[in-house]
Short mmCIF file of C-alpha atoms and ligand atoms in Angstrom, two decimals:
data_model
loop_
_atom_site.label_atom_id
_atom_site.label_comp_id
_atom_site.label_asym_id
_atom_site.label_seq_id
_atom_site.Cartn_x
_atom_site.Cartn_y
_atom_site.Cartn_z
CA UNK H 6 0.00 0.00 0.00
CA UNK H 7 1.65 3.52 -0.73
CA UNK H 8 -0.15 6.22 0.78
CA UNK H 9 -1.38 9.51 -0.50
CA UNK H 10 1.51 12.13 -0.11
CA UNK H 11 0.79 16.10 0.97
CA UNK H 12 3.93 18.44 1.14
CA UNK H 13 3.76 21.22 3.40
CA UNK H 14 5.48 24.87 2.38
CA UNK H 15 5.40 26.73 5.77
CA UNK H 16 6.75 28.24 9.41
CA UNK H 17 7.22 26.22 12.21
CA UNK H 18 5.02 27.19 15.34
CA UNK H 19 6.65 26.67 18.11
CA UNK H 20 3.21 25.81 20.12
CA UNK H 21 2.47 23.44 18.00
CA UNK H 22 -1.18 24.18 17.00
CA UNK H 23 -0.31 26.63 13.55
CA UNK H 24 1.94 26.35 10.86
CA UNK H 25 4.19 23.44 9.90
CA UNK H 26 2.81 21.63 12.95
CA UNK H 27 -0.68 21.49 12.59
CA UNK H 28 0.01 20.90 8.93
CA UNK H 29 1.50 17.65 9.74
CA UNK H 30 -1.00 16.48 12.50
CA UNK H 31 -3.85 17.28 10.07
CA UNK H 32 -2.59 15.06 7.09
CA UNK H 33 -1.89 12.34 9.42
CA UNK H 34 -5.34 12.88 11.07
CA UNK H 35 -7.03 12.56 7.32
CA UNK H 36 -4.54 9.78 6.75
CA UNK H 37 -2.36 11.12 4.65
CA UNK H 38 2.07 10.79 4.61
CA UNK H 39 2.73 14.02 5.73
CA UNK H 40 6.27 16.12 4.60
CA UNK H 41 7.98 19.20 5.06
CA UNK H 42 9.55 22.26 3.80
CA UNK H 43 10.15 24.92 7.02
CA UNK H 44 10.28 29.00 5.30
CA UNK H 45 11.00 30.03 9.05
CA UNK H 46 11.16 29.16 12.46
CA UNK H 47 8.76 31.09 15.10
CA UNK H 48 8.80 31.31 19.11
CA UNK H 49 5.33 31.56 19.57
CA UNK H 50 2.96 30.75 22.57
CA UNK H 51 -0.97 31.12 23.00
CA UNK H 52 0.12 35.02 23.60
CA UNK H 53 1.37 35.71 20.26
CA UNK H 54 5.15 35.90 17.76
CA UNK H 55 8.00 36.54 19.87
CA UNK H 56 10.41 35.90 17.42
CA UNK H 57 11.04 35.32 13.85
CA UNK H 58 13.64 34.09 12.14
CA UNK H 59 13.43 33.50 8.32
CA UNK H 60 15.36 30.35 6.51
CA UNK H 61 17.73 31.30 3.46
CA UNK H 62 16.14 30.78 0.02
CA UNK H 63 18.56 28.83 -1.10
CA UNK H 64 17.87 25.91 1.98
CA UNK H 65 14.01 26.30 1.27
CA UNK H 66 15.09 25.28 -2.65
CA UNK H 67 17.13 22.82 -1.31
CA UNK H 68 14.28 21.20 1.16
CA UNK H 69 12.13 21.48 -1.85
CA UNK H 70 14.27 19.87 -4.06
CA UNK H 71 15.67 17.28 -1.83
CA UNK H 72 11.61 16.15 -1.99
CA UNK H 73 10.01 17.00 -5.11
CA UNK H 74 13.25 15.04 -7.02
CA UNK H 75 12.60 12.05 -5.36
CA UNK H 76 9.34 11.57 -3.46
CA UNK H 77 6.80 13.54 -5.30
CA UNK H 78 3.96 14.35 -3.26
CA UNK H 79 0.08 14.11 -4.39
CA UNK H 80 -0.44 17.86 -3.04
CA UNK H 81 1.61 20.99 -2.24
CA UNK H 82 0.16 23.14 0.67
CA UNK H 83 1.87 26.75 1.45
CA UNK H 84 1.64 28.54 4.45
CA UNK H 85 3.38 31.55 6.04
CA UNK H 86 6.30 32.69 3.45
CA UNK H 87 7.46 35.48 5.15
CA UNK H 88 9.22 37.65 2.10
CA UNK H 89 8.91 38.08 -1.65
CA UNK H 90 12.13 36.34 -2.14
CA UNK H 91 10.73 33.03 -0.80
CA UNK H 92 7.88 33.41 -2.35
CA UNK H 93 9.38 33.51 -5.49
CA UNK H 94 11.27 30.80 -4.94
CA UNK H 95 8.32 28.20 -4.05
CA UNK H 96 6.58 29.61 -6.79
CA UNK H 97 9.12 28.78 -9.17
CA UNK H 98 9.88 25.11 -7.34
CA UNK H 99 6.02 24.66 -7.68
CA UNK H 100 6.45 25.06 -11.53
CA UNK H 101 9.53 23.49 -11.98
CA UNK H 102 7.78 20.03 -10.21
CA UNK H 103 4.74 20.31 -11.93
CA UNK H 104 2.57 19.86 -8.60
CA UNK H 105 -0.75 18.60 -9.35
CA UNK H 106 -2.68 20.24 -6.74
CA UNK H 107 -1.37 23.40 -4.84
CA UNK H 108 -3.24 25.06 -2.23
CA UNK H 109 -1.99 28.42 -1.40
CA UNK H 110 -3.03 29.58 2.48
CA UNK H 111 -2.07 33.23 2.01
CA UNK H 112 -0.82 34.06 5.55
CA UNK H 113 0.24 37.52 6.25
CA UNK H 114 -0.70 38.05 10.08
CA UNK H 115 -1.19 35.59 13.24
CA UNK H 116 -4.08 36.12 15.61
CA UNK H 117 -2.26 38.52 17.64
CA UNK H 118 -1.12 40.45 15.37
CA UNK H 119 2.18 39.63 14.32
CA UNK H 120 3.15 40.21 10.72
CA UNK H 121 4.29 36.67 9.53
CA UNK H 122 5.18 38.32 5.92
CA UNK H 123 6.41 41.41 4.69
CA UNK H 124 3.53 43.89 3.77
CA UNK H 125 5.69 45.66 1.34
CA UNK H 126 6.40 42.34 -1.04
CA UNK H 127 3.00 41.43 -1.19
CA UNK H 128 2.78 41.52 -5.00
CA UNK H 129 5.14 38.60 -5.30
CA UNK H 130 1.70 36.01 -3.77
CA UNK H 131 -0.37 38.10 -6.22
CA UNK H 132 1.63 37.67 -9.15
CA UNK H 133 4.44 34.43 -8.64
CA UNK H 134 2.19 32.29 -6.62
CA UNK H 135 -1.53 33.19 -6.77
CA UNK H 136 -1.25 32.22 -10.53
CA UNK H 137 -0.10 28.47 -9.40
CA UNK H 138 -2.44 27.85 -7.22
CA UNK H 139 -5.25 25.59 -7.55
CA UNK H 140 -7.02 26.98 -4.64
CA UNK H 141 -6.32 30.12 -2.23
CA UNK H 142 -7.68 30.25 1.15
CA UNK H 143 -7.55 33.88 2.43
CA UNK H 144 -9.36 35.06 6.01
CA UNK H 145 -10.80 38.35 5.55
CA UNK H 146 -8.34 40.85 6.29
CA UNK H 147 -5.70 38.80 3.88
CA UNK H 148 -8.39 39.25 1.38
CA UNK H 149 -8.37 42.83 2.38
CA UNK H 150 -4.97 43.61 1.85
CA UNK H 151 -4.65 41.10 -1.66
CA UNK H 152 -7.47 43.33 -2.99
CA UNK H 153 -5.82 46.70 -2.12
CA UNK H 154 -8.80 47.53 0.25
CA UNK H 155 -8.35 49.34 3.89
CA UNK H 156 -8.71 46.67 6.72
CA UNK H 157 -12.10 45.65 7.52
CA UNK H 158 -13.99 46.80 4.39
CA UNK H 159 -15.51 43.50 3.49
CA UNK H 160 -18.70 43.48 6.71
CA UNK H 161 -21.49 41.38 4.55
CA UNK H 162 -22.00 37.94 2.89
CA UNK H 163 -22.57 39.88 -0.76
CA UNK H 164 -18.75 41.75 0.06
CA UNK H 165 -17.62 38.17 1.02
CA UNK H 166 -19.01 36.65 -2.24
CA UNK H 167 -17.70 39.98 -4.33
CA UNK H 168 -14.45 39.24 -2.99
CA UNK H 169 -14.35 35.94 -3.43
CA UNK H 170 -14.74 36.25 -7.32
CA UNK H 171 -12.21 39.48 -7.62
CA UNK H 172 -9.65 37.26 -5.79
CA UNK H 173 -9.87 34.53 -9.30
CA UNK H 174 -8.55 37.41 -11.28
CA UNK H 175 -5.34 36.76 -9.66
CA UNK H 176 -5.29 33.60 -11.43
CA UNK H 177 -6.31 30.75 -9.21
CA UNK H 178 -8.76 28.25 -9.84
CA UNK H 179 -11.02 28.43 -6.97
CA UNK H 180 -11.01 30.92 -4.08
CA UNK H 181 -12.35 29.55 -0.51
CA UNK H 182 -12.82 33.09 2.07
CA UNK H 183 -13.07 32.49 5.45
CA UNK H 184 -15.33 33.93 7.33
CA UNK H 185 -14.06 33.40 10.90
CA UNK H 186 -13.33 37.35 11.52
CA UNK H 187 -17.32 38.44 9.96
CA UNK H 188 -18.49 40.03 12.96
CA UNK H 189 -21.69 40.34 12.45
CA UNK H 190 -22.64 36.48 11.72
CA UNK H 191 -22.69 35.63 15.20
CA UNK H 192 -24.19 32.37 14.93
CA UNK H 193 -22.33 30.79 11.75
CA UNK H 194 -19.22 31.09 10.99
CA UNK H 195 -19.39 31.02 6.62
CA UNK H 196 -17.18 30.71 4.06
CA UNK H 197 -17.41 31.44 0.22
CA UNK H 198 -15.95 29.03 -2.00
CA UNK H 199 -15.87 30.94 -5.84
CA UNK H 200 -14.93 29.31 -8.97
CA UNK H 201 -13.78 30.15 -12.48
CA UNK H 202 -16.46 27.97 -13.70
CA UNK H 203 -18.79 27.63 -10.82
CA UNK H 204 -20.90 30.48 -8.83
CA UNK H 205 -20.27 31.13 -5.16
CA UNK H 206 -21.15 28.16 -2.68
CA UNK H 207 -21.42 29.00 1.23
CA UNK H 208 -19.99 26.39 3.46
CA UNK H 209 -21.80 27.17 6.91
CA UNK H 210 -21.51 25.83 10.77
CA UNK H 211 -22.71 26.93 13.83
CA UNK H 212 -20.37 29.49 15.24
CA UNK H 213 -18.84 28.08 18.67
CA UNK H 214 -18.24 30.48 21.10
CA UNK H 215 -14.36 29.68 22.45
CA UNK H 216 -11.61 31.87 21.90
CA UNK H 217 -9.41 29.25 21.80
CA UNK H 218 -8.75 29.38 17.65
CA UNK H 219 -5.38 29.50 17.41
CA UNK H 220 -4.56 27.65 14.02
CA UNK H 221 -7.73 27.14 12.93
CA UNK H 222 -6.82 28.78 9.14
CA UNK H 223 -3.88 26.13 8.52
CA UNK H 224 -5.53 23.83 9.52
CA UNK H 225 -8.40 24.49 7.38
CA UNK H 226 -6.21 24.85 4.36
CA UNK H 227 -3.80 21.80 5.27
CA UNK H 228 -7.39 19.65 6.09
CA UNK H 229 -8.09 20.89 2.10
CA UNK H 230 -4.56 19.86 0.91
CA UNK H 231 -5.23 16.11 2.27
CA UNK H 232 -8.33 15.65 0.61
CA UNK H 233 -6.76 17.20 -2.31
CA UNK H 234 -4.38 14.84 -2.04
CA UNK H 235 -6.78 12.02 -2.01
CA UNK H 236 -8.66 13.13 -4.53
CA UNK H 237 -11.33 14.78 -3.98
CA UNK H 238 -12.67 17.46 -6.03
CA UNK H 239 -12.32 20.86 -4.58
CA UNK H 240 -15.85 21.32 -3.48
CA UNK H 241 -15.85 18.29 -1.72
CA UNK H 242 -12.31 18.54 -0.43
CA UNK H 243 -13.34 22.12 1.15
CA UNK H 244 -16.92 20.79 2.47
CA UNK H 245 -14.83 17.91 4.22
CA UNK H 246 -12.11 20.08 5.63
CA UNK H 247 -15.11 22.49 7.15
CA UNK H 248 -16.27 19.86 8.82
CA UNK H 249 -12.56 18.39 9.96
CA UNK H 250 -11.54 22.32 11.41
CA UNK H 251 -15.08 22.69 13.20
CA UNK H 252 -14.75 19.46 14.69
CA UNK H 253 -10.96 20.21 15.58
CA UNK H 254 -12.68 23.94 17.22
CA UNK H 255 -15.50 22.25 19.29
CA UNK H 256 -12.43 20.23 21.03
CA UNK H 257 -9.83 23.13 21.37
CA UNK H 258 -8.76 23.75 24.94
CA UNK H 259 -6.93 26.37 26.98
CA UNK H 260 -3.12 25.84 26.68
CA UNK H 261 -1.34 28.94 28.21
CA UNK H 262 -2.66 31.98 29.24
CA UNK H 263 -3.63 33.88 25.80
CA UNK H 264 -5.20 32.01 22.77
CA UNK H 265 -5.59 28.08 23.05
CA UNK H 266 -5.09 25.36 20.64
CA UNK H 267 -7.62 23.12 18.47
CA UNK H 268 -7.70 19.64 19.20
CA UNK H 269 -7.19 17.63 15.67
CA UNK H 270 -7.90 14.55 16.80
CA UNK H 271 -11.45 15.40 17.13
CA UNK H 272 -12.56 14.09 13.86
CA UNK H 273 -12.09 10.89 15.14
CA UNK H 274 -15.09 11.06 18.24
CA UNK H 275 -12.94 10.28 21.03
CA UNK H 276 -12.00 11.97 23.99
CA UNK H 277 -8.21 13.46 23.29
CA UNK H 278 -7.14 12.18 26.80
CA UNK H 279 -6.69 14.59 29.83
CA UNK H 280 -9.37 17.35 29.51
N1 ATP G 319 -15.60 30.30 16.52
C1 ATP G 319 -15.67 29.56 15.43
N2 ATP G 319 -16.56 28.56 15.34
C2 ATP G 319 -16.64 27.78 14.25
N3 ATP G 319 -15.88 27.93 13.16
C3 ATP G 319 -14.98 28.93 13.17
C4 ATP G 319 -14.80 29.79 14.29
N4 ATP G 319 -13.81 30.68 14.01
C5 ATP G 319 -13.36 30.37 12.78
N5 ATP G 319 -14.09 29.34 12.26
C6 ATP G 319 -13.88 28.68 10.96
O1 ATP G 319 -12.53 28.24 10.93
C7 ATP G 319 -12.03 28.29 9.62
C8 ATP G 319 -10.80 29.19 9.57
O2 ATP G 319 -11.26 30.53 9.46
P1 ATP G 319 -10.55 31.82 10.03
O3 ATP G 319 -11.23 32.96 9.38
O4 ATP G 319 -10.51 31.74 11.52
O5 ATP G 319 -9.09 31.59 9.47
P2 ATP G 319 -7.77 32.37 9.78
O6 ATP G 319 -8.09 33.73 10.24
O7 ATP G 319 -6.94 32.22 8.55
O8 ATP G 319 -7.11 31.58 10.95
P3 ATP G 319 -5.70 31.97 11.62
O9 ATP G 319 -5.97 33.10 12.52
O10 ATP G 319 -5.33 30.70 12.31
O11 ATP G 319 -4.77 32.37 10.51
C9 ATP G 319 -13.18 28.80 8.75
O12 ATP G 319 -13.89 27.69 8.25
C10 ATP G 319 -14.03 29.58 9.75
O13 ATP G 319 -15.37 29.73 9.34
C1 HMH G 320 4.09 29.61 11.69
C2 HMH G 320 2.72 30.15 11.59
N1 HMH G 320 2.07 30.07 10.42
C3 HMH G 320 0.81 30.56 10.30
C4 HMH G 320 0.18 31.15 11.38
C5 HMH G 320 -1.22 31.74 11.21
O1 HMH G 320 -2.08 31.34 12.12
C6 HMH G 320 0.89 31.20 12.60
N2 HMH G 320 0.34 31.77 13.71
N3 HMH G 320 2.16 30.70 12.67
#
């Protein structure tokens, strides 16, 4: 038996519920052979980024290589970048490999507030990787800034589903926007998934009130990778990984002082042990 293969593309989170690390747990959760490519390392705890500190390009090509050459993988994933340079780089790696499937999680800030990619480079996801990607999976103020609009400008479901669609022009195939930061759904959280060839499908659950989310957008995104990877089409791959993440939220827990983790197991129906 070989088993479907996802690559992740992404920083390390120290706390182990974002990033490279809840990429990992995720595949394995959905049963998928999980690799790596780490863009930088963070020290980072439930109360935010303490420190950053970028990988060069040339060991990201190398990681990429050092994979794509031999292993192959059945699905690319990409998560925080943190520079134009890297970006680049993956972009062009992407290409180079022929991926089949690449979905691009467009991170630009964590939950506290930390800038996890340089602002000013921005046009390097819009142009180098954007075009690669089969699917993007922007929150709503990473939609904000890809679209040139001021923070906070998209309030309603019709901006959400306006956005969505502007976002293909950037060359994807599909665009999937989270809703998580809408502040006035209070008792769904919705997302938009938009196609080239299909009209804008909402992807609803009940909104559960914790405020322990930390990770909850790479994990949604890595949850879409691994039924990318086992091939699903995208609809379905995004309908399962709603599912997957809301499960994952019902189950997250305090763990530190600030912002607490998901649980991934929680797909699975049993209690994760001491809590
Ligand atoms: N309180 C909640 N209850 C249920 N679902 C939620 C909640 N908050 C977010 N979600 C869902 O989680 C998924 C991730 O969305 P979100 O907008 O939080 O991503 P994100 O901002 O990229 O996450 P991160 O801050 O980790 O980068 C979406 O499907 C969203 O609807
Ligand atoms: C490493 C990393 N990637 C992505 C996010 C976004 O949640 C985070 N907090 N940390």
């Amino acid at each position: 038996m070989k088993p479907f293969l996802a690559l992740t593309i992404a920083g390390s989170d120290s706390g182990g519920g974002a990033g490279i690390q809840a990429d990992l747990k995720t595949f394995q959760e959905l049963g998928v052979f999980g690799m790596s490519v780490i863009t930088a390392l963070t020290a980072q705890n439930s109360l935010g980024v303490h420190a950053v500190h970028p990988a060069p390009v040339s060991i990201i090509e190398a990681q990429i290589e050092a994979v794509l050459s031999d292993m192959g993988t059945d699905a690319v994933k990409t998560g925080m970048l943190y520079d134009g340079a890297i970006t680049e780089a993956v972009a062009w790696a992407i290409g180079r490999y022929g991926v089949p499937r690449v979905v691009v999680d467009p991170v630009l800030v964590a939950k506290g507030g930390s800038e996890l990619f340089r602002r000013e480079e921005l046009d390097a996801l819009r142009t180098k990787l954007l075009p690669a990607a089969e699917i993007v999976t922007p929150n709503l103020p990473e939609a904000c800034a890809l679209l040139g609009l001021p923070d906070g400008a998209l309030r309603t479901r019709r901006d959400m589903e306006q956005a969505a669609i502007a976002l293909l022009d950037f060359g994807s195939r599909y665009v999937l926007l989270k809703g998580g930061h809408l502040e006035n759904e209070e008792e769904e959280a919705a997302d938009v998934l938009a196609g080239r060839d299909d009209g804008p499908v909402w992807l609803s659950a009940p909104r559960i009130p914790t405020g322990h989310t930390h990770g909850t957008g790479c994990t949604t995104a890595a949850a879409l990778a691994a039924y990318m990877a086992r091939g699903y089409p995208v609809a379905e791959a995004a309908a399962a990984a709603k599912a997957f993440v809301t499960a994952a939220i019902r189950a997250s827990f305090p763990h530190g002082a600030g912002t607490g983790s998901l649980w991934h197991g929680a797909h699975r129906g049993e209690p994760g042990g001491r809590r």
